[in-house]
Amino acid sequence: MEAHAAADRTIERGPTLADSHAARARILSLLDWNWTGAEIKRALELDPGNASINLSAADIIADLGRLPEAIRLAVRAKELDPLGDAHILG
């Protein structure tokens, strides 16, 4: 698929870019139903202070059934960016 190829090229060009790994994680979870969490884990390792990545990780981790960890990540996203997408948490 074109999305997979684009994500792979982005990671090849910048293997330490957290956003590239986060995007690939979303592609894997949404298109392939592959919720291993390896790509989002890598994204968090590369940029643990990125609110968007923490929120994406919360979503993917929740799909894996690891709710306490997902909640922790969502709360962290809100702490990092109170006016960002995580503001819906209240």
PDB file of C-alpha atoms in Angstrom:
ATOM      1  CA  MET A   1       0.000   0.000   0.000  1.00  0.00           C
ATOM      2  CA  GLU A   2       1.110   3.517  -0.644  1.00  0.00           C
ATOM      3  CA  ALA A   3       0.785   4.548   3.023  1.00  0.00           C
ATOM      4  CA  HIS A   4       3.108   1.752   4.104  1.00  0.00           C
ATOM      5  CA  ALA A   5       5.704   2.662   1.511  1.00  0.00           C
ATOM      6  CA  ALA A   6       5.601   6.330   2.478  1.00  0.00           C
ATOM      7  CA  ALA A   7       6.015   5.526   6.164  1.00  0.00           C
ATOM      8  CA  ASP A   8       8.883   3.150   5.415  1.00  0.00           C
ATOM      9  CA  ARG A   9      10.657   5.783   3.303  1.00  0.00           C
ATOM     10  CA  THR A  10      10.269   8.355   6.059  1.00  0.00           C
ATOM     11  CA  ILE A  11      11.776   6.013   8.631  1.00  0.00           C
ATOM     12  CA  GLU A  12      14.620   5.116   6.269  1.00  0.00           C
ATOM     13  CA  ARG A  13      15.467   8.797   5.810  1.00  0.00           C
ATOM     14  CA  GLY A  14      15.203   9.637   9.498  1.00  0.00           C
ATOM     15  CA  PRO A  15      15.192   6.579  11.740  1.00  0.00           C
ATOM     16  CA  THR A  16      15.370   8.747  14.842  1.00  0.00           C
ATOM     17  CA  LEU A  17      12.323  10.890  13.996  1.00  0.00           C
ATOM     18  CA  ALA A  18       9.650  10.006  16.529  1.00  0.00           C
ATOM     19  CA  ASP A  19       6.817  11.325  14.363  1.00  0.00           C
ATOM     20  CA  SER A  20       7.772   8.908  11.586  1.00  0.00           C
ATOM     21  CA  HIS A  21       7.458   5.936  13.928  1.00  0.00           C
ATOM     22  CA  ALA A  22       4.196   7.275  15.337  1.00  0.00           C
ATOM     23  CA  ALA A  23       2.762   7.638  11.832  1.00  0.00           C
ATOM     24  CA  ARG A  24       3.813   4.099  10.946  1.00  0.00           C
ATOM     25  CA  ALA A  25       2.212   2.846  14.167  1.00  0.00           C
ATOM     26  CA  ARG A  26      -1.082   4.486  13.190  1.00  0.00           C
ATOM     27  CA  ILE A  27      -0.896   2.979   9.704  1.00  0.00           C
ATOM     28  CA  LEU A  28      -0.220  -0.476  11.126  1.00  0.00           C
ATOM     29  CA  SER A  29      -3.062  -0.244  13.622  1.00  0.00           C
ATOM     30  CA  LEU A  30      -5.646   1.322  11.321  1.00  0.00           C
ATOM     31  CA  LEU A  31      -4.919  -0.409   8.019  1.00  0.00           C
ATOM     32  CA  ASP A  32      -3.431  -3.735   9.089  1.00  0.00           C
ATOM     33  CA  TRP A  33      -5.023  -4.152  12.506  1.00  0.00           C
ATOM     34  CA  ASN A  34      -1.501  -4.776  13.768  1.00  0.00           C
ATOM     35  CA  TRP A  35      -1.455  -3.615  17.363  1.00  0.00           C
ATOM     36  CA  THR A  36       1.884  -4.978  18.513  1.00  0.00           C
ATOM     37  CA  GLY A  37       2.810  -1.525  19.763  1.00  0.00           C
ATOM     38  CA  ALA A  38       6.476  -1.759  18.709  1.00  0.00           C
ATOM     39  CA  GLU A  39       6.433   1.347  16.500  1.00  0.00           C
ATOM     40  CA  ILE A  40       4.605   3.521  19.016  1.00  0.00           C
ATOM     41  CA  LYS A  41       6.962   2.311  21.742  1.00  0.00           C
ATOM     42  CA  ARG A  42       9.884   3.424  19.571  1.00  0.00           C
ATOM     43  CA  ALA A  43       8.239   6.812  18.981  1.00  0.00           C
ATOM     44  CA  LEU A  44       7.843   7.305  22.735  1.00  0.00           C
ATOM     45  CA  GLU A  45      11.472   6.335  23.316  1.00  0.00           C
ATOM     46  CA  LEU A  46      12.588   8.930  20.764  1.00  0.00           C
ATOM     47  CA  ASP A  47      10.343  11.767  21.987  1.00  0.00           C
ATOM     48  CA  PRO A  48       8.643  11.110  25.329  1.00  0.00           C
ATOM     49  CA  GLY A  49       7.696  14.779  25.656  1.00  0.00           C
ATOM     50  CA  ASN A  50       5.562  14.880  22.497  1.00  0.00           C
ATOM     51  CA  ALA A  51       1.891  15.232  23.477  1.00  0.00           C
ATOM     52  CA  SER A  52       0.600  14.008  20.129  1.00  0.00           C
ATOM     53  CA  ILE A  53       2.693  10.848  20.298  1.00  0.00           C
ATOM     54  CA  ASN A  54       1.587  10.201  23.883  1.00  0.00           C
ATOM     55  CA  LEU A  55      -2.052  10.530  22.828  1.00  0.00           C
ATOM     56  CA  SER A  56      -1.576   8.241  19.821  1.00  0.00           C
ATOM     57  CA  ALA A  57       0.174   5.765  22.082  1.00  0.00           C
ATOM     58  CA  ALA A  58      -2.727   5.917  24.536  1.00  0.00           C
ATOM     59  CA  ASP A  59      -5.143   5.049  21.744  1.00  0.00           C
ATOM     60  CA  ILE A  60      -3.065   2.144  20.446  1.00  0.00           C
ATOM     61  CA  ILE A  61      -2.277   0.811  23.935  1.00  0.00           C
ATOM     62  CA  ALA A  62      -5.986   0.956  24.818  1.00  0.00           C
ATOM     63  CA  ASP A  63      -6.698  -1.185  21.747  1.00  0.00           C
ATOM     64  CA  LEU A  64      -4.236  -3.702  23.190  1.00  0.00           C
ATOM     65  CA  GLY A  65      -6.336  -3.837  26.364  1.00  0.00           C
ATOM     66  CA  ARG A  66      -3.689  -2.213  28.557  1.00  0.00           C
ATOM     67  CA  LEU A  67      -6.037   0.413  29.978  1.00  0.00           C
ATOM     68  CA  PRO A  68      -4.063   1.630  33.025  1.00  0.00           C
ATOM     69  CA  GLU A  69      -1.072   2.338  30.771  1.00  0.00           C
ATOM     70  CA  ALA A  70      -3.318   3.984  28.167  1.00  0.00           C
ATOM     71  CA  ILE A  71      -4.841   6.259  30.798  1.00  0.00           C
ATOM     72  CA  ARG A  72      -1.394   7.205  32.066  1.00  0.00           C
ATOM     73  CA  LEU A  73      -0.312   8.127  28.525  1.00  0.00           C
ATOM     74  CA  ALA A  74      -3.468  10.156  27.874  1.00  0.00           C
ATOM     75  CA  VAL A  75      -3.034  12.076  31.125  1.00  0.00           C
ATOM     76  CA  ARG A  76       0.606  12.703  30.226  1.00  0.00           C
ATOM     77  CA  ALA A  77      -0.471  14.048  26.819  1.00  0.00           C
ATOM     78  CA  LYS A  78      -2.841  16.454  28.526  1.00  0.00           C
ATOM     79  CA  GLU A  79      -0.119  17.595  30.935  1.00  0.00           C
ATOM     80  CA  LEU A  80       2.245  18.227  28.022  1.00  0.00           C
ATOM     81  CA  ASP A  81      -0.291  20.177  25.975  1.00  0.00           C
ATOM     82  CA  PRO A  82      -3.367  21.217  27.977  1.00  0.00           C
ATOM     83  CA  LEU A  83      -4.970  22.874  24.951  1.00  0.00           C
ATOM     84  CA  GLY A  84      -4.126  20.089  22.504  1.00  0.00           C
ATOM     85  CA  ASP A  85      -6.251  17.149  21.440  1.00  0.00           C
ATOM     86  CA  ALA A  86      -6.131  15.606  24.916  1.00  0.00           C
ATOM     87  CA  HIS A  87      -8.238  18.490  26.273  1.00  0.00           C
ATOM     88  CA  ILE A  88     -11.300  16.337  25.650  1.00  0.00           C
ATOM     89  CA  LEU A  89     -10.280  14.293  28.694  1.00  0.00           C
ATOM     90  CA  GLY A  90     -11.678  17.005  30.931  1.00  0.00           C
TER      91      GLY A  90
END
